[in-house]
Amino acid sequence: MAVSPSCSSATLPHNLQPCKNFLPSHTAPIIFHAKYLLSSPKPNNTTTSTHIILSPNKLFDLADSWKWRTQVSFFTGFLTKGRNAESLKEELYAAIAPLDRGAEATPEDQQLVEQIARKLEAVNEVKEPLKSNLLNGKWELLYTTSQSVLQTQRPKYLRPNGKIYQAINVDTLRAQNMETWPFFNQVTANLVPLNSRRVAVKFDFFRIAGLIPIKSPGSGRGQLEITYLDEELRVSRGDKGNLFILKMVDPSYRVPL
């Protein structure tokens, strides 16, 4: 899955080779305490005080209206960045939904997904994902460009057809890639931080059908960079340029040591 390197062993039959490269909430209303000028025909202008309760949608409308009137962005970092991320995520989900994890993607589809992913990466607020607890847990692979994961050169019945997961624990620097139906192959790895968002990946054990352990020959290595992260979505890029998009399914999951 998304931890970039592989899950394969040269000693296995071809049709049992594991994959190689993978390892919105509702906002409460906001209350402002404001003073405003009453426009009435009274002799003297009167200043009074009131509480204004704005829903999130009204707050966005206020920001847009203020920008239109003054040509100055209102709550720039607080409102528009969060709204951009949410709308880009919805756009991304819609783009990858019919693509069978990327196996059915045309070059045009790949280009569109890449463009949306880059826009999302540009508004990423977690600048040091390896220091964030948001990275911990089990993630489901939604989309990738990695052929060693998708295995599109094989007949469909010899590809991973069930869900594919990747788990990461930053406190132990461990990762695990897990295929489900029909092969249930797994691989575990140690992570070596290269900076606050990129790790080297060193695979240690493969498990065929989730049961048969095979020690990695030492050639199973790669790198992974986390380029977007929040509580429900992760975008990662491997050292071979492959794109991985994953959603969080179990933040409590622990990778075997």
XYZ file of N, CA and C in Angstrom:
771
model
N 0.852 -1.182 0.000
C 0.000 0.000 0.000
C 0.882 1.224 0.000
N 0.620 2.126 0.862
C 1.267 3.413 0.707
C 2.659 3.487 1.237
N 3.133 2.571 2.056
C 4.536 2.661 2.405
C 5.260 2.127 1.209
N 6.018 2.911 0.574
C 6.370 2.730 -0.806
C 6.898 1.363 -1.168
N 7.818 0.707 -0.566
C 8.400 -0.463 -1.195
C 7.568 -1.719 -1.230
N 8.232 -2.890 -1.298
C 7.546 -4.022 -1.835
C 7.093 -5.039 -0.845
N 6.457 -6.081 -1.353
C 6.026 -7.195 -0.559
C 6.352 -8.478 -1.294
N 7.370 -8.576 -2.079
C 7.541 -9.778 -2.874
C 8.767 -10.553 -2.467
N 8.795 -11.817 -2.805
C 9.932 -12.671 -2.513
C 10.232 -13.494 -3.743
N 11.518 -13.601 -4.100
C 11.894 -14.307 -5.312
C 11.660 -15.800 -5.196
N 11.448 -16.304 -3.987
C 11.300 -17.747 -3.797
C 9.863 -18.206 -3.993
N 8.915 -17.277 -4.234
C 7.517 -17.651 -4.292
C 7.083 -17.919 -5.724
N 6.070 -18.787 -5.926
C 5.488 -18.954 -7.256
C 4.947 -17.620 -7.745
N 4.914 -17.437 -9.069
C 4.544 -16.140 -9.641
C 3.155 -15.691 -9.210
N 2.212 -16.639 -9.152
C 0.845 -16.233 -8.840
C 0.622 -15.968 -7.370
N 1.661 -16.194 -6.523
C 1.526 -15.883 -5.099
C 2.418 -14.735 -4.674
N 3.040 -14.036 -5.660
C 3.904 -12.912 -5.293
C 3.071 -11.831 -4.617
N 3.430 -11.394 -3.393
C 2.698 -10.303 -2.766
C 3.022 -8.964 -3.427
N 2.268 -7.958 -3.065
C 2.454 -6.667 -3.698
C 3.798 -6.073 -3.348
N 4.323 -5.233 -4.265
C 5.655 -4.712 -4.076
C 5.668 -3.273 -3.636
N 4.823 -2.503 -3.600
C 5.115 -1.094 -3.412
C 4.197 -0.411 -2.444
N 3.664 -1.063 -1.547
C 2.578 -0.373 -0.904
C 2.758 -0.277 0.595
N 3.418 -0.517 0.956
C 3.312 -0.624 2.378
C 2.210 0.465 2.626
N -16.187 14.764 7.659
C -16.405 16.233 7.815
C -17.244 16.497 9.045
N -16.851 17.069 9.730
C -17.546 17.317 11.003
C -18.407 18.583 10.922
N -19.376 18.684 11.850
C -20.254 19.868 11.884
C -19.690 20.877 12.864
N -19.558 22.093 12.421
C -19.002 23.146 13.266
C -20.105 23.841 14.052
N -19.845 24.089 15.318
C -20.835 24.763 16.158
C -20.986 26.215 15.725
N -22.161 26.825 15.934
C -22.330 28.237 15.617
C -21.315 29.084 16.361
N -20.977 30.224 15.794
C -19.994 31.123 16.393
C -20.722 32.366 16.878
N -20.433 32.773 18.103
C -21.133 33.910 18.710
C -20.192 35.098 18.759
N -20.634 36.230 18.210
C -19.885 37.467 18.288
C -20.612 38.417 19.236
N -19.839 39.154 20.028
C -20.399 40.243 20.826
C -20.021 41.515 20.100
N -21.024 42.197 19.544
C -20.719 43.317 18.664
C -21.474 44.571 19.093
N -20.899 45.712 18.750
C -21.588 46.991 18.939
C -21.853 47.568 17.551
N -23.062 48.062 17.353
C -23.358 48.625 16.051
C -24.183 49.894 16.231
N -24.245 50.676 15.165
C -24.897 51.974 15.209
C -26.333 51.845 14.712
N -27.288 52.282 15.503
C -28.688 52.231 15.089
C -28.973 53.414 14.173
N -29.494 53.157 12.980
C -29.841 54.241 12.082
C -31.328 54.564 12.265
N -31.601 55.584 13.002
C -32.982 55.981 13.266
C -33.025 57.505 13.331
N -34.208 58.064 13.227
C -34.301 59.532 13.205
C -34.186 60.168 14.572
N -33.586 59.462 15.547
C -33.443 60.060 16.866
C -32.430 61.190 16.821
N -32.555 62.148 17.726
C -31.650 63.312 17.717
C -30.206 62.906 17.845
N -29.933 61.991 18.751
C -28.557 61.589 18.986
C -28.378 60.145 18.557
N -27.237 59.892 17.924
C -26.922 58.519 17.568
C -26.757 57.686 18.833
N -27.295 56.488 18.809
C -27.271 55.632 19.993
C -26.496 54.365 19.696
N -25.574 54.068 20.542
C -24.799 52.832 20.396
C -25.361 51.794 21.340
N -25.646 50.641 20.818
C -26.169 49.567 21.666
C -25.356 48.307 21.446
N -25.592 47.342 22.267
C -24.793 46.111 22.240
C -25.706 44.910 22.116
N -25.260 43.941 21.378
C -26.062 42.730 21.216
C -25.153 41.547 20.939
N -25.725 40.354 20.983
C -25.012 39.137 20.604
C -25.519 38.676 19.244
N -24.618 38.404 18.342
C -24.985 37.918 17.014
C -24.531 36.472 16.915
N -25.466 35.582 16.606
C -25.125 34.166 16.467
C -25.109 33.815 14.991
N -23.968 33.369 14.509
C -23.806 33.041 13.092
C -23.533 31.563 12.926
N -24.249 30.938 12.011
C -23.932 29.555 11.645
C -22.675 29.563 10.803
N -22.000 28.398 10.643
C -20.798 28.348 9.800
C -21.038 28.861 8.395
N -22.210 28.512 7.773
C -22.480 28.971 6.414
C -22.614 30.482 6.358
N -23.313 31.057 7.363
C -23.437 32.515 7.410
C -22.085 33.190 7.588
N -21.210 32.529 8.352
C -19.884 33.087 8.576
C -19.098 33.146 7.281
N -19.213 32.076 6.459
C -18.556 32.088 5.158
C -19.146 33.187 4.270
N -20.501 33.337 4.317
C -21.133 34.375 3.517
C -20.642 35.750 3.933
N -20.499 35.955 5.258
C -19.995 37.224 5.771
C -18.590 37.495 5.263
N -17.761 36.451 5.287
C -16.383 36.608 4.812
C -16.360 36.992 3.344
N -17.183 36.315 2.531
C -17.220 36.622 1.103
C -17.734 38.038 0.860
N -18.796 38.442 1.617
C -19.351 39.775 1.460
C -18.331 40.843 1.835
N -17.628 40.611 2.942
C -16.603 41.557 3.393
C -15.502 41.701 2.349
N -15.102 40.563 1.755
C -14.044 40.616 0.741
C -14.513 41.404 -0.471
N -15.801 41.210 -0.871
C -16.328 41.895 -2.043
C -16.386 43.399 -1.820
N -16.770 43.792 -0.596
C -16.910 45.213 -0.312
C -15.570 45.913 -0.160
N -14.601 45.229 0.420
C -13.353 45.895 0.783
C -12.159 45.429 -0.035
N -12.354 44.377 -0.847
C -11.255 43.766 -1.592
C -10.173 43.216 -0.675
N -10.562 42.898 0.570
C -9.636 42.311 1.529
C -10.214 40.989 2.006
N -9.415 39.942 1.982
C -9.899 38.635 2.419
C -10.119 38.641 3.934
N -11.265 38.145 4.369
C -11.651 38.132 5.790
C -11.444 36.734 6.354
N -10.731 36.611 7.481
C -10.429 35.314 8.084
C -9.688 34.409 7.095
N -8.719 34.945 6.387
C -8.096 34.222 5.281
C -7.625 32.837 5.670
N -6.749 32.747 6.671
C -6.225 31.449 7.032
C -7.234 30.573 7.745
N -8.129 31.214 8.512
C -9.051 30.461 9.366
C -10.186 29.809 8.576
N -10.720 30.527 7.582
C -11.894 30.026 6.882
C -11.585 29.400 5.538
N -10.927 30.158 4.665
C -10.807 29.698 3.283
C -9.922 28.475 3.159
N -8.875 28.355 3.962
C -7.988 27.202 3.846
C -8.702 25.918 4.231
N -9.465 25.967 5.339
C -10.213 24.792 5.744
C -11.279 24.427 4.740
N -11.955 25.433 4.188
C -12.992 25.170 3.204
C -12.384 24.598 1.933
N -11.219 25.118 1.521
C -10.546 24.602 0.337
C -10.191 23.136 0.496
N -9.667 22.754 1.666
C -9.280 21.371 1.903
C -10.491 20.453 1.817
N -11.598 20.832 2.436
C -12.790 19.988 2.416
C -13.348 19.841 1.004
N -13.406 20.945 0.264
C -13.942 20.862 -1.098
C -13.014 20.072 -2.010
N -11.707 20.197 -1.804
C -10.757 19.420 -2.603
C -10.848 17.933 -2.281
N -11.071 17.608 -1.012
C -11.230 16.200 -0.635
C -12.468 15.598 -1.300
N -13.564 16.346 -1.305
C -14.769 15.856 -1.975
C -14.525 15.665 -3.465
N -13.807 16.591 -4.059
C -13.472 16.483 -5.480
C -12.590 15.264 -5.736
N -11.655 15.022 -4.833
C -10.758 13.874 -4.972
C -11.518 12.560 -4.840
N -12.387 12.465 -3.825
C -13.182 11.244 -3.643
C -14.018 10.944 -4.889
N -14.612 11.986 -5.451
C -15.446 11.789 -6.642
C -14.619 11.321 -7.838
N -13.401 11.843 -7.945
C -12.550 11.483 -9.085
C -12.065 10.042 -9.015
N -11.763 9.534 -7.804
C -11.186 8.187 -7.700
C -12.244 7.103 -7.506
N -13.478 7.488 -7.176
C -14.512 6.503 -6.862
C -14.709 5.440 -7.941
N -14.739 5.799 -9.245
C -14.996 4.772 -10.260
C -13.747 4.071 -10.794
N -12.592 4.296 -10.185
C -11.330 3.869 -10.790
C -10.784 2.549 -10.246
N -11.522 1.845 -9.385
C -11.089 0.552 -8.859
C -9.663 0.626 -8.307
N -9.468 1.540 -7.399
C -8.171 1.774 -6.730
C -7.090 2.273 -7.693
N -7.460 2.586 -8.916
C -6.493 3.032 -9.915
C -6.321 2.044 -11.052
N -6.836 0.828 -10.886
C -6.674 -0.209 -11.916
C -7.405 0.141 -13.206
N -8.492 0.925 -13.101
C -9.273 1.299 -14.276
C -8.974 2.721 -14.736
N -7.943 3.333 -14.197
C -7.649 4.732 -14.515
C -6.981 4.865 -15.885
N -7.489 5.762 -16.699
C -6.840 6.126 -17.954
C -5.764 7.168 -17.655
N -4.886 7.459 -18.606
C -3.914 8.538 -18.382
C -4.586 9.867 -18.034
N -5.746 10.123 -18.627
C -6.472 11.360 -18.316
C -6.978 11.330 -16.877
N -7.474 10.167 -16.438
C -7.908 10.031 -15.046
C -6.739 10.266 -14.092
N -5.606 9.662 -14.392
C -4.423 9.826 -13.540
C -3.997 11.281 -13.455
N -4.070 11.975 -14.588
C -3.682 13.386 -14.605
C -4.625 14.221 -13.745
N -5.924 13.941 -13.828
C -6.897 14.685 -13.021
C -6.670 14.442 -11.535
N -6.492 13.184 -11.147
C -6.260 12.863 -9.733
C -4.974 13.522 -9.240
N -3.943 13.500 -10.065
C -2.670 14.132 -9.707
C -2.855 15.629 -9.468
N -3.615 16.286 -10.322
C -3.841 17.729 -10.172
C -4.576 18.048 -8.871
N -5.604 17.254 -8.561
C -6.346 17.504 -7.322
C -5.470 17.218 -6.105
N -4.692 16.130 -6.179
C -3.814 15.777 -5.062
C -2.796 16.890 -4.794
N -2.253 17.467 -5.836
C -1.272 18.548 -5.654
C -1.908 19.791 -5.023
N -3.144 20.085 -5.403
C -3.838 21.207 -4.782
C -4.082 20.934 -3.304
N -4.434 19.699 -2.987
C -4.663 19.335 -1.588
C -3.359 19.398 -0.795
N -2.276 18.923 -1.381
C -0.969 18.987 -0.713
C -0.580 20.435 -0.405
N -0.999 21.351 -1.270
C -0.639 22.762 -1.093
C -1.324 23.391 0.115
N -2.455 22.811 0.577
C -3.142 23.367 1.749
C -2.967 22.467 2.982
N -2.013 21.561 2.916
C -1.740 20.680 4.049
C -1.326 21.484 5.269
N -1.986 21.243 6.399
C -1.676 21.985 7.623
C -0.761 21.215 8.567
N -0.594 19.912 8.346
C 0.288 19.112 9.208
C 1.672 19.091 8.544
N 2.510 19.999 8.955
C 3.801 20.177 8.297
C 4.822 19.127 8.711
N 4.626 18.508 9.875
C 5.559 17.481 10.354
C 4.774 16.218 10.705
N 4.320 15.485 9.700
C 3.429 14.336 9.955
C 4.050 13.239 10.795
N 5.372 13.084 10.757
C 6.005 12.042 11.566
C 5.978 12.369 13.056
N 5.585 13.583 13.394
C 5.434 13.966 14.790
C 3.965 14.042 15.198
N 3.076 13.630 14.293
C 1.648 13.757 14.541
C 1.010 12.405 14.849
N 0.153 12.373 15.867
C -0.593 11.161 16.181
C -1.647 10.827 15.127
N -1.946 11.781 14.247
C -2.910 11.514 13.177
C -2.425 10.421 12.222
N -1.125 10.195 12.203
C -0.561 9.185 11.294
C -0.774 7.769 11.817
N -0.961 7.620 13.118
C -1.072 6.289 13.727
C -2.356 5.575 13.344
N -2.243 4.268 13.057
C -3.425 3.451 12.836
C -3.411 2.745 11.499
N -4.570 2.154 11.181
C -4.720 1.380 9.936
C -5.440 2.228 8.890
N -4.835 2.283 7.704
C -5.368 3.061 6.589
C -5.764 2.131 5.441
N -6.864 2.448 4.784
C -7.292 1.684 3.615
C -6.862 2.396 2.342
N -6.269 1.638 1.418
C -5.842 2.206 0.145
C -7.051 2.478 -0.746
N -7.219 3.732 -1.163
C -8.309 4.113 -2.056
C -7.856 4.210 -3.503
N -6.578 4.596 -3.693
C -6.099 4.844 -5.059
C -4.573 4.818 -5.053
N -4.003 4.273 -6.127
C -2.552 4.345 -6.321
C -2.225 4.275 -7.803
N -1.052 4.750 -8.147
C -0.533 4.590 -9.506
C 0.491 3.461 -9.572
N 0.737 2.781 -8.475
C 1.767 1.741 -8.408
C 1.292 0.447 -9.083
N 1.960 0.067 -10.150
C 1.609 -1.164 -10.850
C 1.955 -2.398 -10.028
N 2.947 -2.314 -9.166
C 3.289 -3.470 -8.341
C 2.231 -3.739 -7.276
N 1.384 -2.747 -6.989
C 0.238 -2.962 -6.119
C -0.979 -3.392 -6.933
N -1.242 -2.686 -8.009
C -2.439 -2.949 -8.804
C -2.354 -4.255 -9.587
N -1.142 -4.618 -10.044
C -0.928 -5.874 -10.777
C -1.862 -5.988 -11.986
N -2.016 -4.910 -12.740
C -2.958 -4.937 -13.859
C -2.483 -5.812 -15.013
N -1.218 -6.215 -14.997
C -0.731 -7.112 -16.046
C -1.197 -8.546 -15.825
N -1.713 -8.840 -14.652
C -2.212 -10.180 -14.354
C -3.696 -10.292 -14.684
N -4.203 -11.512 -14.884
C -5.659 -11.691 -14.955
C -6.293 -11.199 -13.652
N -7.517 -10.711 -13.734
C -8.135 -10.084 -12.570
C -8.240 -11.041 -11.383
N -8.450 -12.333 -11.651
C -8.597 -13.277 -10.535
C -7.272 -13.539 -9.819
N -6.138 -13.088 -10.381
C -4.849 -13.234 -9.721
C -4.365 -11.920 -9.088
N -5.215 -10.907 -9.089
C -4.875 -9.634 -8.459
C -5.489 -9.569 -7.049
N -4.988 -8.655 -6.219
C -5.686 -8.418 -4.946
C -7.051 -7.793 -5.234
N -8.111 -8.501 -4.925
C -9.461 -8.007 -5.200
C -10.162 -7.461 -3.967
N -9.709 -7.872 -2.789
C -10.279 -7.327 -1.559
C -9.598 -6.021 -1.177
N -9.944 -5.534 -0.017
C -9.357 -4.281 0.449
C -7.879 -4.465 0.764
N -7.138 -3.384 0.622
C -5.706 -3.358 0.937
C -5.492 -2.291 2.008
N -4.730 -2.661 3.022
C -4.511 -1.745 4.149
C -3.025 -1.484 4.349
N -2.761 -0.364 4.980
C -1.426 -0.084 5.499
C -1.570 0.503 6.900
N -0.746 0.022 7.797
C -0.753 0.548 9.168
C 0.610 1.147 9.469
N 0.597 2.238 10.230
C 1.832 2.908 10.641
C 1.703 3.281 12.112
N 2.756 3.030 12.871
C 2.857 3.519 14.254
C 4.123 4.350 14.366
N 3.962 5.650 14.586
C 5.125 6.526 14.620
C 5.930 6.374 15.897
N 5.289 5.915 16.986
C 6.031 5.778 18.235
C 7.020 4.618 18.192
N 6.666 3.547 17.467
C 7.574 2.396 17.351
C 8.294 2.362 16.005
N 7.937 3.294 15.115
C 8.513 3.340 13.767
C 8.366 1.993 13.055
N 7.134 1.494 13.085
C 6.798 0.239 12.427
C 5.677 0.476 11.414
N 5.704 -0.334 10.343
C 4.671 -0.257 9.313
C 4.296 -1.660 8.871
N 3.087 -1.784 8.316
C 2.597 -3.086 7.878
C 1.658 -2.888 6.694
N 1.877 -3.675 5.634
C 0.976 -3.700 4.483
C 0.199 -4.998 4.507
N -1.112 -4.908 4.247
C -1.966 -6.089 4.356
C -2.911 -6.178 3.174
N -2.797 -7.268 2.402
C -3.790 -7.587 1.386
C -4.883 -8.437 2.033
N -6.080 -8.374 1.461
C -7.138 -9.289 1.890
C -7.413 -10.260 0.736
N -8.638 -10.533 0.417
C -8.994 -11.514 -0.600
C -8.283 -11.240 -1.934
N -7.711 -12.275 -2.614
C -7.774 -13.693 -2.242
C -6.511 -14.236 -1.572
N -5.451 -13.422 -1.450
C -4.165 -13.985 -1.017
C -3.821 -13.726 0.442
N -4.301 -12.622 1.013
C -4.069 -12.281 2.423
C -2.573 -12.174 2.751
N -1.798 -11.684 1.799
C -0.366 -11.498 2.043
C -0.132 -10.269 2.921
N 0.958 -10.301 3.679
C 1.322 -9.196 4.552
C 2.824 -8.975 4.498
N 3.240 -7.776 4.860
C 4.652 -7.487 5.044
C 4.779 -6.445 6.146
N 5.796 -6.602 6.989
C 6.080 -5.613 8.026
C 7.423 -4.954 7.743
N 7.615 -3.779 8.303
C 8.830 -3.021 8.003
C 9.191 -2.097 9.154
N 10.479 -1.769 9.236
C 10.974 -0.722 10.123
C 11.078 0.572 9.329
N 10.789 1.672 10.001
C 10.856 2.988 9.376
C 12.020 3.779 9.960
N 12.766 4.429 9.091
C 13.889 5.262 9.523
C 13.619 6.691 9.049
N 13.317 7.614 9.967
C 13.021 8.988 9.541
C 14.206 9.638 8.832
N 13.922 10.258 7.690
C 14.926 11.030 6.964
C 14.734 12.523 7.204
N 13.503 12.914 7.425
C 13.164 14.259 7.891
C 11.789 14.162 8.544
N 11.101 15.259 8.726
C 9.841 15.238 9.476
C 8.668 14.720 8.660
N 8.870 14.400 7.383
C 7.770 13.877 6.564
C 8.163 12.731 5.643
N 9.426 12.344 5.640
C 9.892 11.265 4.765
C 10.620 10.205 5.589
N 10.351 8.936 5.253
C 11.019 7.821 5.934
C 11.630 6.869 4.912
N 12.724 6.226 5.325
C 13.226 5.066 4.603
C 12.493 3.853 5.155
N 12.161 2.910 4.264
C 11.391 1.728 4.641
C 12.266 0.498 4.445
N 12.411 -0.283 5.518
C 13.215 -1.500 5.462
C 12.338 -2.677 5.869
N 11.937 -3.488 4.889
C 11.041 -4.608 5.151
C 11.786 -5.730 5.869
N 11.106 -6.338 6.849
C 11.768 -7.408 7.590
C 11.115 -8.778 7.401
N 9.759 -8.848 7.403
C 9.106 -10.153 7.240
C 7.920 -10.062 6.292
N 7.832 -11.068 5.415
C 6.647 -11.274 4.589
C 5.849 -12.418 5.195
N 4.535 -12.344 5.046
C 3.680 -13.461 5.460
C 2.763 -13.832 4.306
N 2.916 -15.040 3.814
C 2.100 -15.527 2.725
C 0.811 -16.105 3.298
N -0.306 -15.687 2.729
C -1.633 -16.067 3.234
C -1.817 -15.658 4.696
N -1.023 -14.698 5.138
C -1.116 -14.219 6.511
C -0.542 -15.173 7.535
N 0.046 -16.294 7.075
C 0.490 -17.328 8.009
C 1.958 -17.697 7.854
N 2.419 -17.888 6.635
C 3.759 -18.419 6.384
C 4.775 -17.283 6.414
N 5.635 -17.211 7.452
C 6.595 -16.107 7.537
C 7.839 -16.372 6.681
N 8.276 -15.358 5.982
C 9.501 -15.422 5.186
C 10.308 -14.170 5.482
N 11.520 -14.359 5.925
C 12.366 -13.206 6.247
C 12.771 -12.485 4.980
N 12.754 -11.165 5.040
C 13.138 -10.368 3.878
C 14.606 -10.598 3.551
N 14.926 -10.755 2.268
C 16.320 -10.977 1.881
C 17.208 -9.753 2.055
N 16.627 -8.615 2.398
C 17.419 -7.400 2.595
C 17.306 -6.427 1.453
N 16.734 -6.880 0.332
C 16.596 -5.995 -0.823
C 15.285 -5.218 -0.794
N 14.404 -5.554 0.152
C 13.124 -4.858 0.240
C 13.273 -3.526 0.937
N 13.528 -2.496 0.155
C 13.751 -1.163 0.701
C 13.071 -0.120 -0.160
N 12.838 1.019 0.397
C 12.260 2.122 -0.360
C 12.121 3.341 0.523
N 11.366 4.316 0.059
C 11.104 5.522 0.825
C 9.643 5.905 0.677
N 9.144 6.622 1.658
C 7.766 7.099 1.646
C 7.729 8.512 2.198
N 6.999 9.393 1.519
C 6.813 10.767 1.985
C 5.327 11.023 2.198
N 4.967 11.563 3.360
C 3.584 11.913 3.651
C 3.396 13.376 3.258
N 2.572 13.618 2.248
C 2.439 14.965 1.691
C 1.142 15.657 2.083
N 0.163 14.900 2.570
C -1.061 15.492 3.130
C -1.557 14.561 4.228
N -2.016 15.154 5.337
C -2.494 14.343 6.453
C -3.549 15.110 7.235
N -4.696 14.441 7.479
C -5.640 14.914 8.483
C -6.228 13.690 9.169
N -7.302 13.869 9.928
C -7.814 12.755 10.720
C -8.479 11.668 9.887
N -8.761 11.925 8.607
C -9.455 10.925 7.800
C -8.790 10.612 6.472
N -7.853 11.411 6.023
C -7.254 11.220 4.700
C -5.745 11.394 4.759
N -5.051 10.539 4.010
C -3.595 10.666 3.876
C -3.208 10.553 2.407
N -2.320 11.422 1.973
C -1.723 11.344 0.643
C -0.231 11.112 0.836
N 0.293 10.094 0.158
C 1.718 9.764 0.276
C 2.300 9.565 -1.110
N 3.625 9.712 -1.189
C 4.335 9.497 -2.450
C 5.559 8.627 -2.189
N 5.742 7.629 -3.062
C 6.874 6.733 -2.946
C 8.095 7.267 -3.667
N 9.228 6.591 -3.466
C 10.472 7.061 -4.069
C 10.516 6.823 -5.573
N 9.576 6.037 -6.123
C 9.512 5.820 -7.569
C 8.475 6.726 -8.226
N 7.976 7.695 -7.468
C 7.039 8.662 -8.020
C 5.583 8.257 -7.946
N 5.293 7.110 -7.329
C 3.913 6.657 -7.257
C 3.119 7.424 -6.203
N 1.844 7.603 -6.506
C 0.923 8.323 -5.631
C 0.048 7.317 -4.885
N -0.170 7.555 -3.584
C -1.015 6.700 -2.758
C -2.005 7.584 -2.006
N -3.280 7.233 -2.067
C -4.325 7.963 -1.359
C -5.041 6.973 -0.455
N -5.122 7.278 0.838
C -5.666 6.334 1.816
C -6.618 7.036 2.767
N -7.574 6.267 3.310
C -8.468 6.805 4.335
C -8.275 6.028 5.634
N -8.440 6.724 6.754
C -8.283 6.103 8.063
C -9.467 5.189 8.372
N -9.175 3.970 8.852
C -10.245 3.046 9.239
C -10.140 2.605 10.700
N -8.948 2.645 11.286
C -8.806 2.211 12.683
C -7.589 2.899 13.314
N -7.793 4.038 13.992
C -6.668 4.765 14.589
C -6.025 4.050 15.761
N -6.667 2.997 16.288
C -6.113 2.285 17.445
C -5.259 1.084 17.052
N -5.169 0.781 15.769
C -4.455 -0.431 15.344
C -2.956 -0.341 15.650
N -2.390 -1.464 16.123
C -0.966 -1.531 16.434
C -0.268 -2.521 15.512
N 0.845 -2.098 14.945
C 1.658 -2.963 14.092
C 2.465 -3.919 14.957
N 2.523 -5.213 14.607
C 3.349 -6.156 15.397
C 4.800 -5.712 15.427
N 5.431 -5.875 16.560
C 6.849 -5.518 16.712
C 7.732 -6.647 16.193
